[in-house]
Short mmCIF file of C-alpha atoms in Angstrom, two decimals:
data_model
loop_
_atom_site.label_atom_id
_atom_site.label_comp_id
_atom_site.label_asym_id
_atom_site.label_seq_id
_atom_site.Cartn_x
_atom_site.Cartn_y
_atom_site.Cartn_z
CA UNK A 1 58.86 63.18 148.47
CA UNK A 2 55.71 64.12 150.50
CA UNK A 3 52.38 62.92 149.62
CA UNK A 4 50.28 65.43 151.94
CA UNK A 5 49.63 69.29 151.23
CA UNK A 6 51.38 71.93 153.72
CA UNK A 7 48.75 73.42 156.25
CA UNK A 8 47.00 76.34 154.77
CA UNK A 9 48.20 78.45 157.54
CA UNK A 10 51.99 78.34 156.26
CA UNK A 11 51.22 79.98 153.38
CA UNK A 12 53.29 78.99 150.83
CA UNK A 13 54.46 80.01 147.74
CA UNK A 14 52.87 77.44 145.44
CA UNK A 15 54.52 76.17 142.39
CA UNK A 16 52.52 74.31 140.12
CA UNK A 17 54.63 71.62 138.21
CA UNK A 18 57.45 69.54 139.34
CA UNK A 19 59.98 70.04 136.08
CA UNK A 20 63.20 72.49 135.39
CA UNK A 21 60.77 75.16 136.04
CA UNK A 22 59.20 74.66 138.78
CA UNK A 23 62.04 73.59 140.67
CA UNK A 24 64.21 76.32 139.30
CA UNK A 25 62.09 79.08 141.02
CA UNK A 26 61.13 77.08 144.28
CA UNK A 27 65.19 76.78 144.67
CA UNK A 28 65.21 80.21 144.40
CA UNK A 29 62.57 81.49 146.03
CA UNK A 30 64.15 79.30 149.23
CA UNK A 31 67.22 80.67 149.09
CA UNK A 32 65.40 83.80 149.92
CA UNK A 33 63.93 82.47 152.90
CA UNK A 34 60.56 81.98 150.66
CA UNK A 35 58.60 79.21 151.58
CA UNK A 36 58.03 77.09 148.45
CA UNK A 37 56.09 74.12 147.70
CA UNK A 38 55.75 72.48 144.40
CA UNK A 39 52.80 70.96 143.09
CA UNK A 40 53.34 67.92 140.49
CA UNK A 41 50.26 65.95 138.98
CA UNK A 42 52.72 62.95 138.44
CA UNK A 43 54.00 60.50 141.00
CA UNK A 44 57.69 61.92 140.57
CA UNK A 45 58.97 65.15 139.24
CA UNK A 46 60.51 65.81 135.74
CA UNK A 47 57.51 63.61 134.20
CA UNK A 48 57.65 65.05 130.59
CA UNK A 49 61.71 64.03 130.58
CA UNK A 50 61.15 60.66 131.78
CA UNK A 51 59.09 60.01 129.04
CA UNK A 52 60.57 61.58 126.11
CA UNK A 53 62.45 58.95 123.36
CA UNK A 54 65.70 57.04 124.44
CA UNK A 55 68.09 58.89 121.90
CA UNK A 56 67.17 62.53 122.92
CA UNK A 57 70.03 64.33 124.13
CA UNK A 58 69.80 68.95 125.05
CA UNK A 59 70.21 70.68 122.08
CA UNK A 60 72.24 73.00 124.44
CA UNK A 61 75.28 72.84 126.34
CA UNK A 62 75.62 71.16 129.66
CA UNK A 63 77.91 74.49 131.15
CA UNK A 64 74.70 76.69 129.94
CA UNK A 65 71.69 74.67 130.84
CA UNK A 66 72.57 74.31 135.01
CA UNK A 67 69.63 75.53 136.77
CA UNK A 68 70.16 77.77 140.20
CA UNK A 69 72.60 76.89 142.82
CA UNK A 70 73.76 73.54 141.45
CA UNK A 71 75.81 73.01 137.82
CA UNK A 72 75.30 70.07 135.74
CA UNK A 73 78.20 67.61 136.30
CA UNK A 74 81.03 67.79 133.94
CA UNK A 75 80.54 63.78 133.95
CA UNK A 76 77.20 64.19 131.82
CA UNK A 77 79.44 65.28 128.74
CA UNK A 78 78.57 68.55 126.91
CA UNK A 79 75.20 67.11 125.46
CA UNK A 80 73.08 65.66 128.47
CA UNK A 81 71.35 62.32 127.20
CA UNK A 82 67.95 62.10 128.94
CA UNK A 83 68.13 59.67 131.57
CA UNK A 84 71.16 62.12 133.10
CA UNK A 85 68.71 65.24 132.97
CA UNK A 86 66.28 63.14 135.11
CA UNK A 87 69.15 62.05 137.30
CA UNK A 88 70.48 66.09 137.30
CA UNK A 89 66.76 67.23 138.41
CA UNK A 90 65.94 64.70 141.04
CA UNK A 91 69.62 65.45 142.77
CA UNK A 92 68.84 68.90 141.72
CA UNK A 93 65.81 68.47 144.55
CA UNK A 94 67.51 66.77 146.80
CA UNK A 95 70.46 69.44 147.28
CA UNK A 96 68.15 71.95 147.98
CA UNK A 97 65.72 70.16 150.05
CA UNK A 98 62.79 71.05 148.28
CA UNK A 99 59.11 70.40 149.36
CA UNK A 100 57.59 68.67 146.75
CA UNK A 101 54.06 67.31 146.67
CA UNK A 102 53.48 64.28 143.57
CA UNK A 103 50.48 63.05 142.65
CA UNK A 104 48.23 66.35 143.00
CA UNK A 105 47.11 67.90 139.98
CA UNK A 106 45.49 71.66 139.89
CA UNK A 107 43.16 71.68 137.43
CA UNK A 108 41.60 75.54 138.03
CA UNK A 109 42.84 79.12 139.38
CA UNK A 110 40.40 81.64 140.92
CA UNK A 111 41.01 84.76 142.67
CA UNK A 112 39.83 84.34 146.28
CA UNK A 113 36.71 86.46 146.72
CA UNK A 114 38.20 89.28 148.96
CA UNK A 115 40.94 89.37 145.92
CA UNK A 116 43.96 88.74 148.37
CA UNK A 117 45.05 85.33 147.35
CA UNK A 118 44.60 82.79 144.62
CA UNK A 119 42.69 79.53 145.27
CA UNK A 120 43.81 76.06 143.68
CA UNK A 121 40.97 73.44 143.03
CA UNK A 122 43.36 70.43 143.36
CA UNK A 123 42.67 66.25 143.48
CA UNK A 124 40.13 65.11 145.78
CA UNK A 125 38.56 68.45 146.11
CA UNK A 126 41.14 69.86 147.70
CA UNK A 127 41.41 74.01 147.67
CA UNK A 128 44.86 75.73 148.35
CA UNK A 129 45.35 79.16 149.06
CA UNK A 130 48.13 81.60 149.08
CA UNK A 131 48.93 85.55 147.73
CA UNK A 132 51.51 83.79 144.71
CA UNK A 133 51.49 81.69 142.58
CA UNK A 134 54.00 80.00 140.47
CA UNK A 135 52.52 78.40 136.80
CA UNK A 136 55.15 76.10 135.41
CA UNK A 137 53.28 73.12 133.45
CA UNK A 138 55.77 73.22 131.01
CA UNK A 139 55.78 74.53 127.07
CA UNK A 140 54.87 70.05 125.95
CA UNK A 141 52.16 69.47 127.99
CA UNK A 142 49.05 68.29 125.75
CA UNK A 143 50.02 66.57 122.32
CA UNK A 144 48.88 68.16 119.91
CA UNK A 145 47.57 65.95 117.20
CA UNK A 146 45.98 67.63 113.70
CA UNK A 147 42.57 66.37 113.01
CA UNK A 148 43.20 65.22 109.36
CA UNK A 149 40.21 64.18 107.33
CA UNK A 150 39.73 60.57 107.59
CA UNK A 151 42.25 60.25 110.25
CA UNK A 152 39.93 58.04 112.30
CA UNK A 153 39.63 55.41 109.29
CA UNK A 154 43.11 54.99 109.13
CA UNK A 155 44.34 51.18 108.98
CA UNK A 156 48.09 51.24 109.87
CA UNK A 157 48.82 52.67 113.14
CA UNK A 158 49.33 56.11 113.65
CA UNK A 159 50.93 57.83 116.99
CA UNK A 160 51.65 61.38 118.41
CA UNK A 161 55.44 61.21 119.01
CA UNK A 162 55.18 61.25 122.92
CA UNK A 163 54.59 57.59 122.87
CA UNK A 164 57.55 57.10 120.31
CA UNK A 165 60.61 55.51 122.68
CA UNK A 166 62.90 53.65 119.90
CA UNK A 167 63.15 52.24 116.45
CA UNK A 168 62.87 48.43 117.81
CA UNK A 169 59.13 48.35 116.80
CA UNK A 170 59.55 49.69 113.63
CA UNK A 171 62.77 47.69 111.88
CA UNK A 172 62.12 46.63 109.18
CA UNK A 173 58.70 49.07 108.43
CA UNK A 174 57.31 51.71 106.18
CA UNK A 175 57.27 54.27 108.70
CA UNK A 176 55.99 58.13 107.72
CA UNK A 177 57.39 60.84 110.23
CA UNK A 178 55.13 64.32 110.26
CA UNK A 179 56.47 67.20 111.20
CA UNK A 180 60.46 68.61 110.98
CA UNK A 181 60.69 70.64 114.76
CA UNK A 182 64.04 68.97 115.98
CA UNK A 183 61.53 65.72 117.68
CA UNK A 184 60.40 64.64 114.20
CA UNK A 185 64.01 65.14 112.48
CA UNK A 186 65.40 63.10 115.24
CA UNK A 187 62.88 60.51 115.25
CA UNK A 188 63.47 59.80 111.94
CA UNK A 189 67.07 59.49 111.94
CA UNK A 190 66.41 57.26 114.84
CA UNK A 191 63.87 54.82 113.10
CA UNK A 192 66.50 54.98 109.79
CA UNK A 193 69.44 54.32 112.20
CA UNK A 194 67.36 51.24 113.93
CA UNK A 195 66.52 49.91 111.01
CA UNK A 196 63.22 50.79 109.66
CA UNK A 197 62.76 50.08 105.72
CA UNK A 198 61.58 53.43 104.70
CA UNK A 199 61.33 56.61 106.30
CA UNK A 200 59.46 59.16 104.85
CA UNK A 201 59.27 62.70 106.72
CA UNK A 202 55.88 64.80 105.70
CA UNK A 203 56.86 68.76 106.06
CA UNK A 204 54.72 72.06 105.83
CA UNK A 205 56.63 74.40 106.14
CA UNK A 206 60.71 74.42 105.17
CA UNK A 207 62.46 74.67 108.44
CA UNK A 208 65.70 76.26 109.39
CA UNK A 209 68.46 73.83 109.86
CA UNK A 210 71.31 74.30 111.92
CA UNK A 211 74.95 72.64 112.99
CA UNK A 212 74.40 72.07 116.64
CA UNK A 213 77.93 73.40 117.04
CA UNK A 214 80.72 74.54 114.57
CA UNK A 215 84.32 74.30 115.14
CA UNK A 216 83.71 73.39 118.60
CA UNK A 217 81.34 76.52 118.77
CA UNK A 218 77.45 76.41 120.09
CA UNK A 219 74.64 77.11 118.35
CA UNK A 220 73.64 78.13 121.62
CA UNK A 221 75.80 81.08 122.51
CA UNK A 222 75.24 82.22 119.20
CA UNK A 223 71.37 82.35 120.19
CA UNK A 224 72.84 84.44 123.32
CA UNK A 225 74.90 86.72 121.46
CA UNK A 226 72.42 87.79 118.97
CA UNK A 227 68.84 87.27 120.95
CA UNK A 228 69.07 91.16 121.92
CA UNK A 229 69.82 92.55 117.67
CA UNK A 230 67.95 93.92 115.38
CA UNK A 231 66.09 90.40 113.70
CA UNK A 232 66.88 92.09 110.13
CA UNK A 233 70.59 91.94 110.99
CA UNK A 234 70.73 88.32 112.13
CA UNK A 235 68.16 87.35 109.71
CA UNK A 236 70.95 88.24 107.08
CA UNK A 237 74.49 86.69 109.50
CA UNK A 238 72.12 83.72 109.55
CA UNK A 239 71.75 83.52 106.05
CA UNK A 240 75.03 83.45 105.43
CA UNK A 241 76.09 81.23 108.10
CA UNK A 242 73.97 78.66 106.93
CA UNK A 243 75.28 78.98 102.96
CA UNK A 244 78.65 78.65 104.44
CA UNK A 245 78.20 75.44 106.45
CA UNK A 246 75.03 73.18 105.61
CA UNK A 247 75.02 71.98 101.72
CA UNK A 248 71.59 73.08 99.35
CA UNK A 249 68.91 70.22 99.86
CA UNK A 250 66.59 71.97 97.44
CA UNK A 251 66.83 68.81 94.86
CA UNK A 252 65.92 66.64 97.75
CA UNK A 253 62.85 68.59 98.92
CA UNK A 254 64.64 71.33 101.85
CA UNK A 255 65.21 74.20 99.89
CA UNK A 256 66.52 76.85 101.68
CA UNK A 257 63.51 78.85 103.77
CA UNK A 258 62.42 82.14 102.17
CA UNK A 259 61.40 83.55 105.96
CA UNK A 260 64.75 84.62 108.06
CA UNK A 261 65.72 82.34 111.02
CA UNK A 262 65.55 84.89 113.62
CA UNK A 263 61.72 86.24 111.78
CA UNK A 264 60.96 82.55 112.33
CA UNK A 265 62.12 82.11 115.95
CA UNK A 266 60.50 85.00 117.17
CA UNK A 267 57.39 83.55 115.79
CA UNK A 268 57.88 80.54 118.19
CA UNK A 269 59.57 78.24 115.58
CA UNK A 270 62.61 77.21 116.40
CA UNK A 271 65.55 75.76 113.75
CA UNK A 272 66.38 72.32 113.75
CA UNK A 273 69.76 71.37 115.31
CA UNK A 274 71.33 68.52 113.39
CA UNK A 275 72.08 65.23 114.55
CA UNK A 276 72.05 63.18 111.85
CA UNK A 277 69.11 64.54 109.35
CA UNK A 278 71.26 66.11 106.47
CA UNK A 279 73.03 63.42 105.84
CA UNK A 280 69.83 61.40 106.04
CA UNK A 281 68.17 63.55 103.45
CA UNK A 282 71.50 64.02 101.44
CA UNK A 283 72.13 59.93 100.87
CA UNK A 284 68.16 59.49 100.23
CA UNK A 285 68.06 57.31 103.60
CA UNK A 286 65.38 60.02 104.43
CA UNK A 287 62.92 61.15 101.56
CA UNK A 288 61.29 64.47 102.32
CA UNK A 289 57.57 64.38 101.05
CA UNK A 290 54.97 66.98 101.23
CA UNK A 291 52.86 67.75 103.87
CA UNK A 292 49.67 65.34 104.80
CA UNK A 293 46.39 66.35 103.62
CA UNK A 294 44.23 63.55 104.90
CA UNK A 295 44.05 60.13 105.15
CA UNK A 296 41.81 57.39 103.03
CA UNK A 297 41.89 54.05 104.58
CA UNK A 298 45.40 52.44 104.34
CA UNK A 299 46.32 55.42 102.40
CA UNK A 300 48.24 58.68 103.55
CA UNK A 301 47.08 61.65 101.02
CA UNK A 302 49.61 64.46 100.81
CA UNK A 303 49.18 68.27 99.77
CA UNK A 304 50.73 67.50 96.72
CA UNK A 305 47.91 65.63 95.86
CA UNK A 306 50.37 61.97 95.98
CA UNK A 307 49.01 59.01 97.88
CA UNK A 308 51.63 56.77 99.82
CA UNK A 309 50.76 53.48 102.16
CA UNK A 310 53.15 53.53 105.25
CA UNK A 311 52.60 50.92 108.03
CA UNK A 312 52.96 53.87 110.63
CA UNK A 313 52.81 57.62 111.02
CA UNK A 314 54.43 59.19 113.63
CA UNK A 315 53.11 62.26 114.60
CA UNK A 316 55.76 64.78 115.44
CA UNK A 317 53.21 67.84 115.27
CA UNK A 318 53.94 69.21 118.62
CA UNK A 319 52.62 70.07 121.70
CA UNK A 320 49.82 72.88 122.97
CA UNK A 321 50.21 74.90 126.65
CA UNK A 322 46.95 73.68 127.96
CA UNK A 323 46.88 76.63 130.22
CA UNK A 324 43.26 76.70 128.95
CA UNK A 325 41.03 75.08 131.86
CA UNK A 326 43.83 75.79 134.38
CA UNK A 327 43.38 79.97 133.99
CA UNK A 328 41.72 80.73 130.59
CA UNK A 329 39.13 82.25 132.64
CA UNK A 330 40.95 84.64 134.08
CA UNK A 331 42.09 86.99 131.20
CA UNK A 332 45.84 86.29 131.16
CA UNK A 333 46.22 84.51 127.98
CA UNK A 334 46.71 85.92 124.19
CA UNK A 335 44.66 84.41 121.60
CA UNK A 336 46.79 81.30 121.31
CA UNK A 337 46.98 80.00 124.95
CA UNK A 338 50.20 81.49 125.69
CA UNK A 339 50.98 83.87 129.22
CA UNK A 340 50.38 87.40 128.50
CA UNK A 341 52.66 88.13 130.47
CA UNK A 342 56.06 85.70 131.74
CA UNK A 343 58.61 85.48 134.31
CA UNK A 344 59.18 88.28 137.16
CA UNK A 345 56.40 90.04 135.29
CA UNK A 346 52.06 90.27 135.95
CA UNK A 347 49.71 91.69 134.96
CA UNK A 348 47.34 94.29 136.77
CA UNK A 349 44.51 92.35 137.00
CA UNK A 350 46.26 89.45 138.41
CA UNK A 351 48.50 89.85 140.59
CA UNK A 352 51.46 87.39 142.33
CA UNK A 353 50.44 85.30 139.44
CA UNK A 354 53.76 84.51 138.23
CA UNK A 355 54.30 81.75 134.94
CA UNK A 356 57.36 80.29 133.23
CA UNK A 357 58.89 78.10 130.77
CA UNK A 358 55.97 78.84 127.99
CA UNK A 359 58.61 80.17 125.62
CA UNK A 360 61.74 78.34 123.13
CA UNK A 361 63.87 80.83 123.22
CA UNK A 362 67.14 80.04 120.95
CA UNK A 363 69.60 81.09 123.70
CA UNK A 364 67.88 77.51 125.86
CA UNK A 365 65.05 77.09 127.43
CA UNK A 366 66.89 75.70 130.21
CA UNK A 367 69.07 78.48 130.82
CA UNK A 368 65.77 80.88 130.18
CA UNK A 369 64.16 79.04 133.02
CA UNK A 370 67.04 79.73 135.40
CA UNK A 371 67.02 83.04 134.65
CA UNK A 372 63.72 83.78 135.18
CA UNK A 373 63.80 81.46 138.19
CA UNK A 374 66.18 83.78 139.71
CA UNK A 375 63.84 87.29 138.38
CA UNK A 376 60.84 85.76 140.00
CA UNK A 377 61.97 84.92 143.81
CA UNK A 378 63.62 88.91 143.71
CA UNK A 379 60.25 90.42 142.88
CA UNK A 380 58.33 88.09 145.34
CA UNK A 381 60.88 88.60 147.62
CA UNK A 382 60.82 92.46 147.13
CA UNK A 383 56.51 92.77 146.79
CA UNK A 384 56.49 90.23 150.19
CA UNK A 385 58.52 92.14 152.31
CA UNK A 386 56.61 95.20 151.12
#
């Protein structure tokens, strides 16, 4: 990988971060003849997937997640474990020779003062010019972590999930999982499955739960098929999909959500794919308790107003954009942190500033980020050669 910047007089297109994004629309933007170099604040690329727990595995299918110009290899299986997504991105690179810069992190945007290109304040005082720009940090880049009353008095330990790896720590512990998105539901079918004495998982808000596939058939495509209908229609197939195949956990604290699934996803929460947590729930190896409230001492205090003492909490409670420094300033984000606008599209006051990969769609955020990969180099390619 290089480890200097490109000369300021090549002008490149500058992509800032070094995972699926970012090298999805750097591959395409060179197969356009678009000189393309990406930015990543790590010393290798696809940092967030290197560092995500051993068990995780896509949610989506391997023949639907391939990014631009190279498939997946059949010999991944149809659910990629994590340490072949690493190996699929860095060969990924590789095949299309892409110029890739580690260890520089942007931390600000402006617009160059006679408004004809941006300017990157990078490590070591570095400043970067060019007429686009590329944003592709990824949707988990700061951990988000609530600040709970008392949370700083707390005696056991407690951790935000990115520095969760594997149950090994944990057999044979009390161990309190917050948060059902699909990381806490796995996590705690991985610390019951590696032994922990009791897992407890703290929830908010009832999530949708879904078979990851049924009869051989993806949640996925189903995402595809519907992502375009009217949300009161698929609220309603959804409904009934889910009656037909996932039993009632209502006596063991998942009732059924009031909210539709697709109301829900286009709110930015997206159902949990199962891999293990009904059963969990259903056999009482996982006990679903009410949200947390605060914490007193070596105490846990829950919404419900019930105190429990687990030896660790495991924060599953999600990630934030942190787009904030990086561009905040310039306009171009709603009121919570998120692109105004995404993809091929800008806005008016800023142009060539292009960003991706800040939605969960439920068709994959993989195969999202290829197509918009793809949508991106066209309308640089098209607004270049204008």
């Amino acid at each position: 990988m290089a480890d200097s910047i490109p000369p300021r007089s090549s002008s490149p297109v500058y992509v800032i971060g070094g995972g699926p994004g970012g090298l999805a629309t750097a591959a395409a933007l060179a197969q356009r003849g678009i000189h393309a170099a990406v930015l990543e604040k790590s010393d290798a690329i696809a940092a967030s997937w290197r560092n995500h727990y051993d068990r995780l595995r896509l949610h989506t299918t391997r023949r639907l997640s391939g990014l631009p110009g190279l498939p997946i290899p059949r010999a991944f299986g149809r659910w990629v474990a994590r340490d072949d997504v690493v190996r699929y991105l860095e060969r990924y690179a590789e095949h299309h020779r892409l110029e890739l810069v580690t260890g520089v992190e942007v931390s600000r945007i402006d617009r160059a003062a006679d408004d004809t290109e941006w300017v990157l304040r990078a490590t070591g005082g570095r400043e970067l010019s060019s007429p686009v720009l590329v944003v592709a940090t990824g949707f988990n880049h700061t951990p988000r972590m609530p600040d709970w009353p008392g949370r700083g008095a707390f005696t056991g330990e407690l951790l935000h999930a990115h520095r969760y790896r594997d149950a090994r720590p944990y057999e044979g512990r009390d161990v309190l999982v917050v948060g059902v998105g699909n990381t806490g539901a796995e996590i705690a079918v991985d610390l019951i499955e590696g032994g922990a004495a009791r897992v407890r998982l703290a929830i908010r808000t009832v999530p949708h739960i879904l078979r990851r596939s049924t009869a051989g058939w993806p949640a996925q495509a189903t995402g595809i098929l519907v992502r375009r209908l009217p949300r009161r229609a698929v609220d309603g197939a959804a409904r009934a999909m889910c009656r037909l195949t996932m039993p009632d956990l209502s006596e063991h604290g998942l009732p059924r959500p009031d909210t539709g699934l697709y109301t829900r996803a286009r709110e930015g929460a997206i159902p949990v794919q199962d891999v293990g947590l009904v059963d969990a729930v259903r056999t009482g190896r996982v006990e679903v308790v009410a949200a947390v409230d605060s914490f007193d001492q070596n105490k846990v205090v829950l919404a419900d107003g019930s105190r429990i003492s687990p030896e660790i909490v495991v924060a599953a409670t999600g990630y934030r954009r942190g787009l904030e420094d990086l561009v905040g300033h310039l306009g171009v984000l709603d009121d919570r942190g998120r692109p105004l606008a995404h993809g091929r599209r800008t806005l008016k006051a800023a142009p060539g500033l292009h960003f991706t990969g800040y939605a969960n769609p439920i068709s994959g955020m993989l195969r999202e980020l290829a197509i918009d990969a793809r949508k991106i180099a066209k309308t640089v390619a098209r607004t270049t050669a204008a």
